[in-house]
Amino acid sequence: MKNKKRYLQMLFLLFLIIGTVIIIRQQRSTPYQKDSGFVFGTVYNITYQSSSNLKNEIEAELKKVDNALSMFNQQSIISKVNQGATTIPQTDEGRMFEEVVSMALNISKETEGAFDITVAPLVNAWGFGFKQGITPTPQQIDSIRQYIGYENIKLDSHKHVLNTLKANIQLDCSAIAKGYGSDVVARLLRRKDIKNFMVEIGGEVVTSGISEKRIPWRIGVTKPTDDTLNVNHELQTVLNVTDRSMATSGNYRNFYYKGGKKYAHTIDPKTGRPVQHNILSATVLANDCATADAYATSFMVMGLDGAKRILDKHSELMAYLIYTDKQGNYAVWYSPSLKMEE
């Protein structure tokens, strides 16, 4: 009886080993698909291990995000809300809109308004939204600021209604939409039981498993330089990013000069003016890319000390911050738990 039991155990172990070998061979033989294209005014690059190409399904999901959150799509939900609509349709797009607005409001509270999806009128007034390049007067800034403030948005997810407490409130989710789009694609791949992938939309990244080289995903952080043409891609460092999301925000490429003064593209919702902090680039790693995207923007507004205070409160976040020290030299601070590429 004991011999029979031992025989069955050995037989089971043999089948287990054979099954594992077959699975590993299948995984190694399954090709990696590589898709790219344009979305949200930027480029996307998606690599995933799959026997079939999913580009059509990926772009269908991205189209839903566009229909939910694009201010340049006049039929999008956010455009209709900005035109006075209050009822949110119970479609995939409607659920995406509610999810992003709810997340944005929560992060706004956590950052004490450093992140604010109502800031678009100020951004446009400074000329970054529509490239007007006209410096607003203090009176114009004060006039616009009365319409700025996430506290003026009330989302009722149960009744699927969004109300604004003041007229002329304009929502703009561009500081979270690319990260959210990366999350949406990652969800699609996970539903397809795809374990190994890297989704990147305009620099906002979600990774899972391993790369085609059978190693963890490694993502570069670009060195901040005055490069308005976006031709310099020298790397500051490379981060090991596996089963995480990563987003970067920076002022070093998005600025213009007027009257001999340099204006950064990030607007502080509280002051109504471009930030004057010393952070040049904020890279944030989080469990989802929308969160990483929003906090990266927040850190550009809050500055180095403010970013550290948030990170102390949120152990689930990690950051790599490039800034200028008191002597004007590049310096780096990063979370102790962040694994650096040697």
Short mmCIF file of C-alpha atoms in Angstrom, two decimals:
data_model
loop_
_atom_site.label_atom_id
_atom_site.label_comp_id
_atom_site.label_asym_id
_atom_site.label_seq_id
_atom_site.Cartn_x
_atom_site.Cartn_y
_atom_site.Cartn_z
CA MET A 1 0.00 0.00 0.00
CA LYS A 2 2.84 2.36 0.89
CA ASN A 3 4.60 1.55 -2.38
CA LYS A 4 1.42 2.27 -4.34
CA LYS A 5 0.99 5.61 -2.55
CA ARG A 6 4.62 6.52 -3.21
CA TYR A 7 4.21 5.50 -6.85
CA LEU A 8 1.17 7.76 -7.23
CA GLN A 9 3.03 10.65 -5.60
CA MET A 10 5.96 10.20 -7.97
CA LEU A 11 3.58 9.95 -10.92
CA PHE A 12 1.84 13.16 -9.86
CA LEU A 13 5.20 14.89 -9.43
CA LEU A 14 6.28 13.71 -12.89
CA PHE A 15 3.09 15.08 -14.47
CA LEU A 16 3.61 18.34 -12.59
CA ILE A 17 7.17 18.66 -13.90
CA ILE A 18 6.11 17.81 -17.46
CA GLY A 19 3.23 20.30 -17.26
CA THR A 20 5.53 23.02 -15.95
CA VAL A 21 8.04 22.38 -18.75
CA ILE A 22 5.27 22.57 -21.36
CA ILE A 23 3.95 25.84 -19.91
CA ILE A 24 7.45 27.36 -19.82
CA ARG A 25 8.07 26.31 -23.43
CA GLN A 26 4.76 27.81 -24.48
CA GLN A 27 5.58 31.03 -22.66
CA ARG A 28 8.97 31.22 -24.29
CA SER A 29 7.58 30.47 -27.73
CA THR A 30 4.69 32.95 -27.49
CA PRO A 31 5.75 36.09 -29.37
CA TYR A 32 5.70 39.64 -28.06
CA GLN A 33 3.39 41.97 -30.01
CA LYS A 34 4.40 45.60 -30.47
CA ASP A 35 1.77 48.22 -31.29
CA SER A 36 2.12 51.99 -31.57
CA GLY A 37 0.02 54.92 -32.72
CA PHE A 38 -1.34 58.32 -31.76
CA VAL A 39 -3.82 59.12 -29.00
CA PHE A 40 -4.57 62.10 -26.74
CA GLY A 41 -2.25 64.25 -28.87
CA THR A 42 0.74 62.02 -28.15
CA VAL A 43 2.30 58.68 -29.08
CA TYR A 44 1.58 55.31 -27.50
CA ASN A 45 3.80 52.22 -27.50
CA ILE A 46 2.52 48.90 -26.19
CA THR A 47 4.47 45.64 -25.96
CA TYR A 48 2.75 42.45 -24.80
CA GLN A 49 3.25 38.70 -24.99
CA SER A 50 0.35 37.23 -26.93
CA SER A 51 -0.22 34.80 -29.77
CA SER A 52 -2.66 37.27 -31.34
CA ASN A 53 -2.49 41.00 -32.03
CA LEU A 54 -4.93 43.13 -30.05
CA LYS A 55 -4.37 46.55 -31.62
CA ASN A 56 -7.99 46.98 -32.70
CA GLU A 57 -9.26 46.17 -29.22
CA ILE A 58 -6.62 48.40 -27.62
CA GLU A 59 -7.58 51.35 -29.80
CA ALA A 60 -11.27 50.74 -29.11
CA GLU A 61 -10.57 51.08 -25.38
CA LEU A 62 -8.50 54.23 -25.94
CA LYS A 63 -11.34 55.66 -28.01
CA LYS A 64 -13.63 55.21 -25.00
CA VAL A 65 -11.19 57.17 -22.85
CA ASP A 66 -11.13 59.91 -25.50
CA ASN A 67 -14.94 59.96 -25.59
CA ALA A 68 -14.95 60.34 -21.82
CA LEU A 69 -12.15 62.81 -21.12
CA SER A 70 -10.99 64.71 -24.22
CA MET A 71 -11.67 68.45 -24.21
CA PHE A 72 -10.89 68.50 -27.92
CA ASN A 73 -13.67 66.02 -28.66
CA GLN A 74 -16.86 68.08 -28.67
CA GLN A 75 -18.97 64.96 -28.15
CA SER A 76 -17.00 63.74 -25.12
CA ILE A 77 -18.62 63.60 -21.71
CA ILE A 78 -16.23 66.19 -20.27
CA SER A 79 -17.01 68.59 -23.13
CA LYS A 80 -20.73 68.21 -22.51
CA VAL A 81 -20.25 68.75 -18.77
CA ASN A 82 -18.28 71.91 -19.54
CA GLN A 83 -21.23 73.01 -21.67
CA GLY A 84 -23.65 72.57 -18.77
CA ALA A 85 -24.67 68.90 -18.75
CA THR A 86 -25.06 67.36 -15.28
CA THR A 87 -26.25 63.80 -15.90
CA ILE A 88 -23.53 61.24 -16.61
CA PRO A 89 -24.62 58.46 -18.99
CA GLN A 90 -24.25 54.92 -17.72
CA THR A 91 -21.98 53.74 -20.49
CA ASP A 92 -18.37 52.58 -20.38
CA GLU A 93 -17.39 56.17 -21.12
CA GLY A 94 -19.61 57.48 -18.33
CA ARG A 95 -18.14 55.08 -15.81
CA MET A 96 -14.63 56.08 -16.90
CA PHE A 97 -15.49 59.76 -16.45
CA GLU A 98 -16.87 59.16 -12.95
CA GLU A 99 -13.87 57.05 -11.96
CA VAL A 100 -11.36 59.69 -13.06
CA VAL A 101 -13.23 62.64 -11.52
CA SER A 102 -13.62 60.76 -8.23
CA MET A 103 -9.91 59.91 -8.20
CA ALA A 104 -8.97 63.49 -9.10
CA LEU A 105 -11.07 64.94 -6.29
CA ASN A 106 -9.50 62.56 -3.77
CA ILE A 107 -5.96 63.46 -4.85
CA SER A 108 -6.88 67.15 -4.77
CA LYS A 109 -7.83 66.76 -1.10
CA GLU A 110 -4.66 64.78 -0.33
CA THR A 111 -2.49 67.47 -1.96
CA GLU A 112 -4.48 70.40 -0.54
CA GLY A 113 -5.40 71.60 -4.01
CA ALA A 114 -1.99 71.28 -5.68
CA PHE A 115 -3.74 68.95 -8.10
CA ASP A 116 -6.92 70.51 -9.47
CA ILE A 117 -8.86 69.61 -12.63
CA THR A 118 -10.52 73.06 -12.68
CA VAL A 119 -7.25 74.91 -13.35
CA ALA A 120 -7.59 74.98 -17.17
CA PRO A 121 -8.81 78.62 -17.46
CA LEU A 122 -5.65 79.78 -15.68
CA VAL A 123 -3.47 77.58 -17.88
CA ASN A 124 -5.10 79.04 -20.97
CA ALA A 125 -4.79 82.60 -19.65
CA TRP A 126 -1.05 82.16 -19.34
CA GLY A 127 -0.93 80.97 -22.91
CA PHE A 128 -0.03 77.33 -22.42
CA GLY A 129 -3.39 75.89 -23.37
CA PHE A 130 -3.81 77.65 -26.69
CA LYS A 131 -0.33 79.17 -27.00
CA GLN A 132 -1.55 82.76 -26.84
CA GLY A 133 1.66 83.89 -25.19
CA ILE A 134 -0.03 86.90 -23.56
CA THR A 135 0.91 87.50 -19.94
CA PRO A 136 -2.27 88.03 -17.92
CA THR A 137 -2.55 91.00 -15.59
CA PRO A 138 -2.99 90.52 -11.82
CA GLN A 139 -6.59 91.70 -12.23
CA GLN A 140 -7.26 89.07 -14.90
CA ILE A 141 -5.73 86.35 -12.74
CA ASP A 142 -7.87 87.32 -9.74
CA SER A 143 -10.96 87.38 -11.97
CA ILE A 144 -10.28 83.87 -13.23
CA ARG A 145 -9.37 82.45 -9.82
CA GLN A 146 -12.97 82.76 -8.62
CA TYR A 147 -13.81 79.91 -11.02
CA ILE A 148 -10.93 77.71 -9.86
CA GLY A 149 -11.25 75.15 -7.09
CA TYR A 150 -11.96 71.44 -6.88
CA GLU A 151 -14.24 72.16 -3.91
CA ASN A 152 -16.75 73.55 -6.42
CA ILE A 153 -17.27 70.09 -7.97
CA LYS A 154 -19.79 67.71 -6.44
CA LEU A 155 -19.97 64.19 -7.89
CA ASP A 156 -22.85 61.94 -6.89
CA SER A 157 -21.77 58.51 -8.13
CA HIS A 158 -25.00 56.90 -6.91
CA LYS A 159 -27.25 59.21 -8.93
CA HIS A 160 -24.62 59.67 -11.67
CA VAL A 161 -24.81 63.43 -11.47
CA LEU A 162 -22.07 66.04 -11.42
CA ASN A 163 -22.88 69.54 -10.21
CA THR A 164 -20.72 72.63 -9.97
CA LEU A 165 -21.31 75.17 -7.21
CA LYS A 166 -20.32 78.05 -9.47
CA ALA A 167 -21.04 78.88 -13.08
CA ASN A 168 -18.25 78.76 -15.67
CA ILE A 169 -16.34 75.94 -13.95
CA GLN A 170 -14.34 74.11 -16.62
CA LEU A 171 -12.96 70.62 -16.09
CA ASP A 172 -9.70 69.49 -17.67
CA CYS A 173 -8.40 65.98 -16.96
CA SER A 174 -5.31 66.20 -19.18
CA ALA A 175 -3.00 65.83 -16.15
CA ILE A 176 -4.45 62.40 -15.36
CA ALA A 177 -5.92 61.12 -18.66
CA LYS A 178 -2.75 59.66 -20.18
CA GLY A 179 -2.04 57.70 -17.01
CA TYR A 180 -5.64 56.53 -16.88
CA GLY A 181 -5.47 55.50 -20.55
CA SER A 182 -2.45 53.35 -19.74
CA ASP A 183 -4.42 51.76 -16.90
CA VAL A 184 -7.36 51.03 -19.21
CA VAL A 185 -5.13 49.23 -21.71
CA ALA A 186 -3.44 47.30 -18.88
CA ARG A 187 -6.86 46.16 -17.66
CA LEU A 188 -7.70 44.89 -21.14
CA LEU A 189 -4.48 42.89 -21.30
CA ARG A 190 -5.09 41.41 -17.86
CA ARG A 191 -8.62 40.41 -18.89
CA LYS A 192 -6.98 38.55 -21.76
CA ASP A 193 -4.81 36.76 -19.17
CA ILE A 194 -1.67 38.39 -20.58
CA LYS A 195 1.02 38.37 -17.88
CA ASN A 196 3.92 40.17 -19.56
CA PHE A 197 3.39 43.65 -20.98
CA MET A 198 4.47 47.27 -21.01
CA VAL A 199 1.99 50.04 -21.82
CA GLU A 200 3.30 53.55 -22.46
CA ILE A 201 1.24 56.59 -23.44
CA GLY A 202 3.14 59.85 -23.70
CA GLY A 203 5.67 58.67 -21.11
CA GLU A 204 3.12 57.29 -18.65
CA VAL A 205 3.87 53.60 -18.12
CA VAL A 206 2.29 50.42 -16.73
CA THR A 207 4.32 47.20 -16.62
CA SER A 208 3.67 43.58 -15.73
CA GLY A 209 5.88 40.50 -15.65
CA ILE A 210 9.02 40.46 -17.77
CA SER A 211 10.20 41.87 -21.07
CA GLU A 212 11.01 40.03 -24.27
CA LYS A 213 14.58 39.70 -23.00
CA ARG A 214 13.26 37.70 -20.02
CA ILE A 215 14.30 40.40 -17.57
CA PRO A 216 12.31 42.94 -15.49
CA TRP A 217 11.10 46.03 -17.32
CA ARG A 218 13.53 48.94 -17.13
CA ILE A 219 12.27 52.46 -17.80
CA GLY A 220 14.51 55.46 -18.37
CA VAL A 221 14.09 58.88 -16.75
CA THR A 222 15.13 61.64 -19.14
CA LYS A 223 17.75 64.12 -17.97
CA PRO A 224 16.16 67.58 -17.61
CA THR A 225 17.59 70.04 -20.13
CA ASP A 226 16.25 73.18 -21.82
CA ASP A 227 15.03 71.28 -24.85
CA THR A 228 11.85 72.82 -26.25
CA LEU A 229 12.23 70.84 -29.49
CA ASN A 230 12.18 67.56 -27.55
CA VAL A 231 15.20 66.15 -29.39
CA ASN A 232 17.46 65.44 -26.43
CA HIS A 233 16.67 62.10 -24.81
CA GLU A 234 19.76 61.64 -22.65
CA LEU A 235 18.83 59.54 -19.64
CA GLN A 236 19.32 60.65 -16.06
CA THR A 237 18.81 57.13 -14.75
CA VAL A 238 17.05 53.83 -15.44
CA LEU A 239 14.53 52.43 -12.99
CA ASN A 240 13.51 48.82 -12.51
CA VAL A 241 9.75 48.96 -12.91
CA THR A 242 7.95 45.63 -12.57
CA ASP A 243 4.25 45.25 -11.83
CA ARG A 244 4.10 48.99 -11.16
CA SER A 245 3.03 52.18 -12.87
CA MET A 246 5.23 55.19 -13.51
CA ALA A 247 4.58 58.77 -14.64
CA THR A 248 6.85 61.78 -15.07
CA SER A 249 6.06 65.48 -15.05
CA GLY A 250 8.60 68.16 -15.83
CA ASN A 251 8.97 71.83 -16.62
CA TYR A 252 12.27 71.60 -18.44
CA ARG A 253 10.70 71.22 -21.90
CA ASN A 254 7.47 73.13 -21.38
CA PHE A 255 8.18 76.81 -20.96
CA TYR A 256 8.56 80.02 -22.88
CA TYR A 257 10.48 83.25 -22.46
CA LYS A 258 8.80 86.64 -22.35
CA GLY A 259 10.39 89.90 -21.32
CA GLY A 260 13.57 88.02 -20.47
CA LYS A 261 11.74 85.86 -17.94
CA LYS A 262 11.24 82.10 -18.12
CA TYR A 263 7.71 80.84 -17.50
CA ALA A 264 7.13 77.19 -16.59
CA HIS A 265 4.01 75.43 -17.87
CA THR A 266 2.82 74.22 -14.45
CA ILE A 267 0.33 76.57 -12.83
CA ASP A 268 -0.23 76.68 -9.08
CA PRO A 269 -4.03 76.63 -8.67
CA LYS A 270 -3.77 78.57 -5.41
CA THR A 271 -1.74 81.53 -6.69
CA GLY A 272 -2.90 81.44 -10.29
CA ARG A 273 0.69 81.83 -11.44
CA PRO A 274 3.44 79.56 -12.81
CA VAL A 275 5.26 77.65 -10.09
CA GLN A 276 8.65 78.89 -8.97
CA HIS A 277 9.81 75.76 -7.16
CA ASN A 278 13.15 74.08 -7.75
CA ILE A 279 11.87 70.70 -8.99
CA LEU A 280 12.72 70.15 -12.66
CA SER A 281 11.27 66.67 -13.01
CA ALA A 282 9.05 64.49 -10.82
CA THR A 283 8.78 60.77 -11.52
CA VAL A 284 6.24 58.88 -9.43
CA LEU A 285 5.68 55.13 -9.12
CA ALA A 286 2.31 53.90 -7.89
CA ASN A 287 -0.03 50.93 -8.10
CA ASP A 288 -1.92 52.56 -10.97
CA CYS A 289 -0.80 55.04 -13.59
CA ALA A 290 -3.59 57.60 -13.14
CA THR A 291 -2.48 58.04 -9.53
CA ALA A 292 1.19 58.30 -10.56
CA ASP A 293 0.27 60.85 -13.25
CA ALA A 294 -1.70 63.07 -10.88
CA TYR A 295 0.88 63.00 -8.09
CA ALA A 296 3.72 63.76 -10.52
CA THR A 297 1.86 66.93 -11.51
CA SER A 298 1.14 67.71 -7.85
CA PHE A 299 4.80 67.43 -6.90
CA MET A 300 5.74 69.95 -9.60
CA VAL A 301 3.36 72.38 -7.90
CA MET A 302 4.30 71.57 -4.30
CA GLY A 303 8.07 71.61 -4.65
CA LEU A 304 10.60 69.29 -3.04
CA ASP A 305 9.56 69.73 0.61
CA GLY A 306 5.87 69.45 -0.18
CA ALA A 307 6.45 66.31 -2.24
CA LYS A 308 8.38 64.71 0.64
CA ARG A 309 5.52 65.43 3.04
CA ILE A 310 3.06 63.64 0.74
CA LEU A 311 5.42 60.70 0.31
CA ASP A 312 5.77 60.39 4.08
CA LYS A 313 1.97 59.98 4.29
CA HIS A 314 1.68 57.56 1.36
CA SER A 315 3.96 54.54 1.65
CA GLU A 316 2.42 53.10 -1.54
CA LEU A 317 4.05 55.89 -3.56
CA MET A 318 7.70 56.18 -4.58
CA ALA A 319 9.35 59.11 -6.34
CA TYR A 320 12.51 60.14 -8.17
CA LEU A 321 12.85 63.93 -8.06
CA ILE A 322 15.37 66.00 -10.00
CA TYR A 323 15.83 69.56 -8.74
CA THR A 324 18.29 72.43 -8.60
CA ASP A 325 20.14 73.01 -5.34
CA LYS A 326 21.03 76.38 -3.81
CA GLN A 327 24.07 76.61 -6.05
CA GLY A 328 21.97 76.03 -9.16
CA ASN A 329 23.34 72.53 -9.78
CA TYR A 330 21.30 69.46 -10.64
CA ALA A 331 20.52 67.29 -7.62
CA VAL A 332 18.48 64.15 -7.09
CA TRP A 333 16.29 62.86 -4.28
CA TYR A 334 14.52 59.51 -4.43
CA SER A 335 12.48 57.30 -2.13
CA PRO A 336 14.67 54.92 -0.09
CA SER A 337 12.49 51.99 -1.19
CA LEU A 338 13.04 52.75 -4.89
CA LYS A 339 15.26 50.15 -6.54
CA MET A 340 17.87 51.85 -8.71
CA GLU A 341 19.48 50.37 -11.80
CA GLU A 342 23.16 49.96 -11.22
#
